Amino acid sequence: MSNKTIVVVGASRGIGKALVEIFASNSENRVIALSRDLEKMEDIFNGYSNVITFPFDLLHNVLSEAKTIFEGIENIDILINNAGKLVNKPFPEITHRDLMECYQVNVIGVMETVQAAVPKMNHGGHIVNISSMGGFQGSVKFAGLSAYSTSKAALCSFTELFAEEYKESNIKMNCLCLGAAQTEMLEEAFPGYQAPISAEKMAEFIANFALTGDQWFNGKIIPVSLSTP
Ligand SMILES: NC(=O)c1ccc[n+]([C@@H]2O[C@H](COP(=O)([O-])OP(=O)(O)OC[C@H]3O[C@@H](n4cnc5c(N)ncnc54)[C@H](OP(=O)(O)O)[C@@H]3O)[C@@H](O)[C@H]2O)c1
């Protein structure tokens, strides 16, 4: 459970920030925290000597930027693709740019980050993709989220395809479809809505799953939600 090198993408706020804090609270872990806002990450993770922060933007040059960051890391044990871009607009108002950015951050950027990380997982590793209940087949859907939720569904699909392609390796990939957790993104998606759990509580589950779930799961799309159905 200890001595892990863990990469968290989307680490500057919300669930990603809470994940970094959980992993870093074990001083034997080394946590690589990535987001666009380096200054903010340096500020919030200031007290942790085992957190290394890098600026990283899933919109631009993802493969080469990720390769450069991972170059200096001997081995990655866990990669959590937690960053997400929300577009919340009625369908006719969604622009080409909204679609491109949503799919770039939530799907293409994740796939390229994984391409860069895989060579650093020679001893095996667990990649956890953070999707949404909106991208989980058969779940309740919400108006305004067609760009966001379809991109999260694509992330689910990627998980199954990657796991198939790497099934002979020791690298496992799973996808967690989150229900509502109280974060700034949720407030943007559903203003005024009170989520049943905090970002920290959701991060607690994700961290435990990332550390142990690869013993039981591979290529699985798992709903993590208190809502029904
Ligand atoms: N909160 C919920 O209820 C909920 C429900 C279902 C699914 N999810 C999913 O859970 C994940 C975390 O959600 P959250 O609510 O904690 O979101 P959040 O508060 O909006 O945080 C998102 C994180 O992603 C980073 N990010 C955004 N765009 C990026 C980009 N282009 N490149 C690199 N990093 C980027 C942000 O950092 P910078 O701005 O510094 O780059 C931030 O650290 C997301 O994938 C979200 O879709 C959340």
Short mmCIF file of C-alpha atoms and ligand atoms in Angstrom, two decimals:
data_model
loop_
_atom_site.label_atom_id
_atom_site.label_comp_id
_atom_site.label_asym_id
_atom_site.label_seq_id
_atom_site.Cartn_x
_atom_site.Cartn_y
_atom_site.Cartn_z
CA MET A 1 0.00 0.00 0.00
CA SER A 2 2.94 2.32 0.43
CA ASN A 3 5.93 3.43 -1.57
CA LYS A 4 3.83 4.22 -4.61
CA THR A 5 4.41 6.80 -7.29
CA ILE A 6 1.03 8.25 -8.09
CA VAL A 7 0.15 10.71 -10.85
CA VAL A 8 -3.02 12.77 -10.37
CA VAL A 9 -4.17 14.77 -13.39
CA GLY A 10 -6.46 17.67 -12.46
CA ALA A 11 -5.03 18.24 -9.01
CA SER A 12 -5.64 21.92 -8.29
CA ARG A 13 -9.13 21.73 -6.80
CA GLY A 14 -12.10 19.50 -6.01
CA ILE A 15 -11.67 15.74 -6.02
CA GLY A 16 -8.15 15.86 -7.53
CA LYS A 17 -6.83 18.13 -4.78
CA ALA A 18 -8.34 15.85 -2.13
CA LEU A 19 -6.76 12.82 -3.84
CA VAL A 20 -3.29 14.38 -3.73
CA GLU A 21 -3.72 15.17 -0.03
CA ILE A 22 -4.81 11.60 0.78
CA PHE A 23 -1.92 9.98 -1.10
CA ALA A 24 0.61 12.50 0.19
CA SER A 25 -0.43 11.93 3.81
CA ASN A 26 1.58 8.69 3.54
CA SER A 27 5.13 10.02 3.44
CA GLU A 28 6.34 6.89 1.62
CA ASN A 29 4.28 7.78 -1.44
CA ARG A 30 5.46 10.19 -4.10
CA VAL A 31 2.69 12.19 -5.74
CA ILE A 32 2.97 13.93 -9.09
CA ALA A 33 0.27 16.61 -9.23
CA LEU A 34 -0.69 18.04 -12.62
CA SER A 35 -3.00 20.88 -13.66
CA ARG A 36 -2.88 24.14 -15.56
CA ASP A 37 -2.56 26.23 -12.41
CA LEU A 38 0.97 25.61 -11.12
CA GLU A 39 0.94 28.54 -8.71
CA LYS A 40 -2.22 27.30 -7.02
CA MET A 41 -0.86 23.76 -6.67
CA GLU A 42 2.44 25.06 -5.24
CA ASP A 43 0.42 27.00 -2.73
CA ILE A 44 -1.98 24.25 -1.64
CA PHE A 45 0.61 21.43 -1.54
CA ASN A 46 3.28 23.59 0.05
CA GLY A 47 3.29 21.54 3.25
CA TYR A 48 3.96 18.21 1.50
CA SER A 49 7.59 17.36 0.67
CA ASN A 50 6.45 14.28 -1.30
CA VAL A 51 4.30 16.20 -3.82
CA ILE A 52 5.87 17.36 -7.08
CA THR A 53 3.81 19.76 -9.17
CA PHE A 54 3.95 20.38 -12.92
CA PRO A 55 1.88 22.63 -15.18
CA PHE A 56 -0.08 20.47 -17.60
CA ASP A 57 -2.84 21.37 -20.03
CA LEU A 58 -4.91 18.60 -21.61
CA LEU A 59 -5.84 20.99 -24.41
CA HIS A 60 -2.36 21.38 -25.89
CA ASN A 61 0.58 19.13 -26.91
CA VAL A 62 -0.51 16.52 -24.43
CA LEU A 63 1.64 13.61 -25.60
CA SER A 64 4.89 15.55 -25.74
CA GLU A 65 4.22 17.48 -22.52
CA ALA A 66 3.30 14.31 -20.64
CA LYS A 67 6.39 12.50 -21.98
CA THR A 68 8.59 15.37 -20.79
CA ILE A 69 7.05 15.29 -17.31
CA PHE A 70 7.26 11.50 -17.01
CA GLU A 71 10.85 11.41 -18.36
CA GLY A 72 12.17 12.28 -14.92
CA ILE A 73 10.11 9.58 -13.18
CA GLU A 74 11.50 6.06 -12.97
CA ASN A 75 8.24 4.25 -12.50
CA ILE A 76 4.53 5.11 -12.29
CA ASP A 77 2.36 2.83 -10.13
CA ILE A 78 -0.93 4.68 -10.34
CA LEU A 79 -2.28 7.19 -12.84
CA ILE A 80 -5.58 8.88 -12.05
CA ASN A 81 -7.11 10.71 -15.00
CA ASN A 82 -9.29 12.98 -12.92
CA ALA A 83 -9.31 16.27 -14.86
CA GLY A 84 -12.54 17.06 -16.59
CA LYS A 85 -14.10 19.78 -18.68
CA LEU A 86 -17.76 20.57 -18.21
CA VAL A 87 -19.95 22.11 -20.89
CA ASN A 88 -23.45 22.83 -19.64
CA LYS A 89 -25.51 24.37 -22.47
CA PRO A 90 -28.71 23.60 -24.34
CA PHE A 91 -27.84 21.41 -27.32
CA PRO A 92 -28.48 24.06 -30.05
CA GLU A 93 -26.08 26.47 -28.31
CA ILE A 94 -23.16 24.07 -28.08
CA THR A 95 -20.37 25.35 -30.35
CA HIS A 96 -17.82 23.40 -32.35
CA ARG A 97 -15.21 24.71 -29.91
CA ASP A 98 -17.20 23.42 -26.91
CA LEU A 99 -17.30 19.97 -28.49
CA MET A 100 -13.64 19.96 -29.47
CA GLU A 101 -12.48 21.12 -26.02
CA CYS A 102 -14.75 18.73 -24.16
CA TYR A 103 -13.56 15.74 -26.16
CA GLN A 104 -9.93 16.94 -26.10
CA VAL A 105 -9.81 17.22 -22.30
CA ASN A 106 -12.07 14.32 -21.38
CA VAL A 107 -11.05 11.77 -24.02
CA ILE A 108 -8.15 12.58 -26.37
CA GLY A 109 -6.01 14.20 -23.68
CA VAL A 110 -6.56 11.22 -21.40
CA MET A 111 -5.62 8.75 -24.15
CA GLU A 112 -2.42 10.66 -24.92
CA THR A 113 -1.52 10.92 -21.22
CA VAL A 114 -1.91 7.15 -21.03
CA GLN A 115 0.32 6.70 -24.11
CA ALA A 116 3.02 8.67 -22.31
CA ALA A 117 2.56 6.84 -18.99
CA VAL A 118 2.49 3.23 -20.21
CA PRO A 119 6.28 2.96 -20.83
CA LYS A 120 6.74 3.93 -17.17
CA MET A 121 4.56 1.06 -15.97
CA ASN A 122 6.92 -1.81 -16.75
CA HIS A 123 6.36 -3.38 -13.34
CA GLY A 124 2.60 -3.08 -13.69
CA GLY A 125 0.26 -0.31 -12.72
CA HIS A 126 -3.31 0.81 -12.23
CA ILE A 127 -4.84 3.51 -14.40
CA VAL A 128 -8.11 4.93 -13.08
CA ASN A 129 -10.23 7.04 -15.38
CA ILE A 130 -12.74 9.36 -13.76
CA SER A 131 -15.95 9.40 -15.72
CA SER A 132 -19.44 10.40 -14.69
CA MET A 133 -22.80 8.77 -14.06
CA GLY A 134 -23.90 10.89 -17.04
CA GLY A 135 -21.66 8.73 -19.23
CA PHE A 136 -22.90 5.45 -17.73
CA GLN A 137 -25.34 3.62 -19.95
CA GLY A 138 -28.88 3.51 -18.56
CA SER A 139 -28.37 6.18 -15.90
CA VAL A 140 -30.57 9.25 -15.53
CA LYS A 141 -29.52 11.91 -18.05
CA PHE A 142 -29.63 15.71 -17.68
CA ALA A 143 -30.42 18.39 -20.25
CA GLY A 144 -27.47 20.58 -21.16
CA LEU A 145 -24.85 17.88 -20.68
CA SER A 146 -24.80 16.28 -24.15
CA ALA A 147 -21.19 17.33 -24.93
CA TYR A 148 -19.88 16.47 -21.47
CA SER A 149 -21.73 13.20 -20.90
CA THR A 150 -21.04 11.77 -24.36
CA SER A 151 -17.34 12.49 -23.87
CA LYS A 152 -17.47 10.70 -20.51
CA ALA A 153 -19.17 7.74 -22.23
CA ALA A 154 -16.27 7.65 -24.69
CA LEU A 155 -13.89 7.50 -21.74
CA CYS A 156 -15.79 4.44 -20.47
CA SER A 157 -15.42 2.81 -23.87
CA PHE A 158 -11.69 3.59 -24.00
CA THR A 159 -11.29 1.79 -20.67
CA GLU A 160 -12.71 -1.44 -22.09
CA LEU A 161 -10.62 -1.19 -25.24
CA PHE A 162 -7.36 -0.44 -23.44
CA ALA A 163 -7.88 -3.30 -20.98
CA GLU A 164 -8.44 -5.71 -23.87
CA GLU A 165 -5.31 -4.55 -25.67
CA TYR A 166 -3.17 -4.78 -22.50
CA LYS A 167 -4.72 -7.89 -20.96
CA GLU A 168 -1.46 -9.84 -21.16
CA SER A 169 0.39 -7.08 -19.32
CA ASN A 170 0.38 -6.15 -15.63
CA ILE A 171 -1.22 -2.82 -16.39
CA LYS A 172 -4.86 -2.59 -15.35
CA MET A 173 -7.31 0.14 -16.30
CA ASN A 174 -10.69 0.83 -14.73
CA CYS A 175 -13.22 3.61 -14.98
CA LEU A 176 -15.21 5.11 -12.11
CA CYS A 177 -18.46 6.83 -13.05
CA LEU A 178 -18.99 9.34 -10.29
CA GLY A 179 -22.29 10.58 -8.99
CA ALA A 180 -22.58 14.02 -7.44
CA ALA A 181 -19.83 15.21 -5.10
CA GLN A 182 -19.70 18.76 -3.78
CA THR A 183 -17.14 20.63 -5.93
CA GLU A 184 -16.89 23.81 -7.98
CA MET A 185 -17.65 21.80 -11.13
CA LEU A 186 -20.87 20.46 -9.60
CA GLU A 187 -21.90 23.99 -8.62
CA GLU A 188 -21.38 25.03 -12.27
CA ALA A 189 -23.39 22.06 -13.56
CA PHE A 190 -26.22 22.24 -11.04
CA PRO A 191 -26.18 25.63 -9.27
CA GLY A 192 -27.56 25.41 -5.74
CA TYR A 193 -27.69 21.59 -5.69
CA GLN A 194 -26.31 20.00 -2.53
CA ALA A 195 -24.43 16.78 -3.23
CA PRO A 196 -24.80 13.91 -0.78
CA ILE A 197 -21.04 13.65 -0.34
CA SER A 198 -18.02 15.93 -0.22
CA ALA A 199 -15.05 15.98 -2.61
CA GLU A 200 -12.93 14.55 0.21
CA LYS A 201 -15.28 11.62 0.80
CA MET A 202 -15.38 10.79 -2.92
CA ALA A 203 -11.58 11.04 -3.07
CA GLU A 204 -11.33 8.59 -0.16
CA PHE A 205 -13.12 5.93 -2.21
CA ILE A 206 -11.11 6.68 -5.38
CA ALA A 207 -7.79 6.55 -3.52
CA ASN A 208 -8.62 3.18 -1.93
CA PHE A 209 -9.83 1.85 -5.26
CA ALA A 210 -6.70 3.06 -7.06
CA LEU A 211 -4.48 1.37 -4.47
CA THR A 212 -6.28 -1.98 -4.31
CA GLY A 213 -8.97 -2.30 -7.00
CA ASP A 214 -6.66 -3.69 -9.67
CA GLN A 215 -6.62 -6.99 -7.75
CA TRP A 216 -10.30 -7.54 -8.62
CA PHE A 217 -11.12 -5.31 -11.57
CA ASN A 218 -9.80 -4.69 -15.08
CA GLY A 219 -11.55 -2.91 -17.93
CA LYS A 220 -14.55 -2.28 -15.70
CA ILE A 221 -16.92 0.67 -15.70
CA ILE A 222 -18.13 1.14 -12.15
CA PRO A 223 -20.86 3.51 -10.98
CA VAL A 224 -19.95 5.28 -7.73
CA SER A 225 -23.18 6.96 -6.78
CA LEU A 226 -25.76 7.22 -4.04
CA SER A 227 -28.45 8.14 -6.55
CA THR A 228 -30.94 5.69 -8.07
CA PRO A 229 -31.11 4.06 -10.56
N1 LIG B 1 -18.10 16.72 -8.82
C1 LIG B 1 -18.99 15.90 -9.29
O1 LIG B 1 -20.14 15.84 -8.83
C2 LIG B 1 -18.63 14.98 -10.43
C3 LIG B 1 -19.62 14.09 -10.89
C4 LIG B 1 -19.29 13.23 -11.93
C5 LIG B 1 -18.01 13.23 -12.45
N2 LIG B 1 -17.07 14.11 -11.99
C6 LIG B 1 -15.74 14.09 -12.60
O2 LIG B 1 -14.78 14.02 -11.56
C7 LIG B 1 -13.59 14.70 -11.97
C8 LIG B 1 -13.21 15.74 -10.94
O3 LIG B 1 -14.32 16.61 -10.81
P1 LIG B 1 -14.34 17.89 -9.86
O4 LIG B 1 -15.77 18.15 -9.57
O5 LIG B 1 -13.36 17.77 -8.76
O6 LIG B 1 -13.87 19.01 -10.93
P2 LIG B 1 -13.24 20.45 -10.77
O7 LIG B 1 -13.48 20.97 -9.38
O8 LIG B 1 -13.72 21.26 -11.90
O9 LIG B 1 -11.68 20.15 -10.95
C9 LIG B 1 -11.24 19.74 -12.20
C10 LIG B 1 -9.72 19.64 -12.19
O10 LIG B 1 -9.34 19.40 -13.54
C11 LIG B 1 -8.36 20.34 -13.94
N3 LIG B 1 -8.47 20.66 -15.35
C12 LIG B 1 -9.54 21.17 -16.00
N4 LIG B 1 -9.23 21.38 -17.28
C13 LIG B 1 -7.95 20.98 -17.44
C14 LIG B 1 -7.06 20.97 -18.55
N5 LIG B 1 -7.40 21.45 -19.74
N6 LIG B 1 -5.81 20.46 -18.37
C15 LIG B 1 -5.43 19.99 -17.16
N7 LIG B 1 -6.22 20.01 -16.08
C16 LIG B 1 -7.46 20.50 -16.22
C17 LIG B 1 -8.61 21.56 -13.06
O11 LIG B 1 -7.39 22.26 -12.82
P3 LIG B 1 -6.90 23.58 -13.59
O12 LIG B 1 -8.10 24.45 -13.82
O13 LIG B 1 -5.88 24.15 -12.64
O14 LIG B 1 -6.26 23.07 -14.84
C18 LIG B 1 -9.06 20.92 -11.75
O15 LIG B 1 -7.94 20.63 -10.94
C19 LIG B 1 -13.88 15.29 -13.36
O16 LIG B 1 -13.40 14.46 -14.36
C20 LIG B 1 -15.41 15.32 -13.39
O17 LIG B 1 -15.89 15.28 -14.71
C21 LIG B 1 -17.36 14.98 -10.99
#
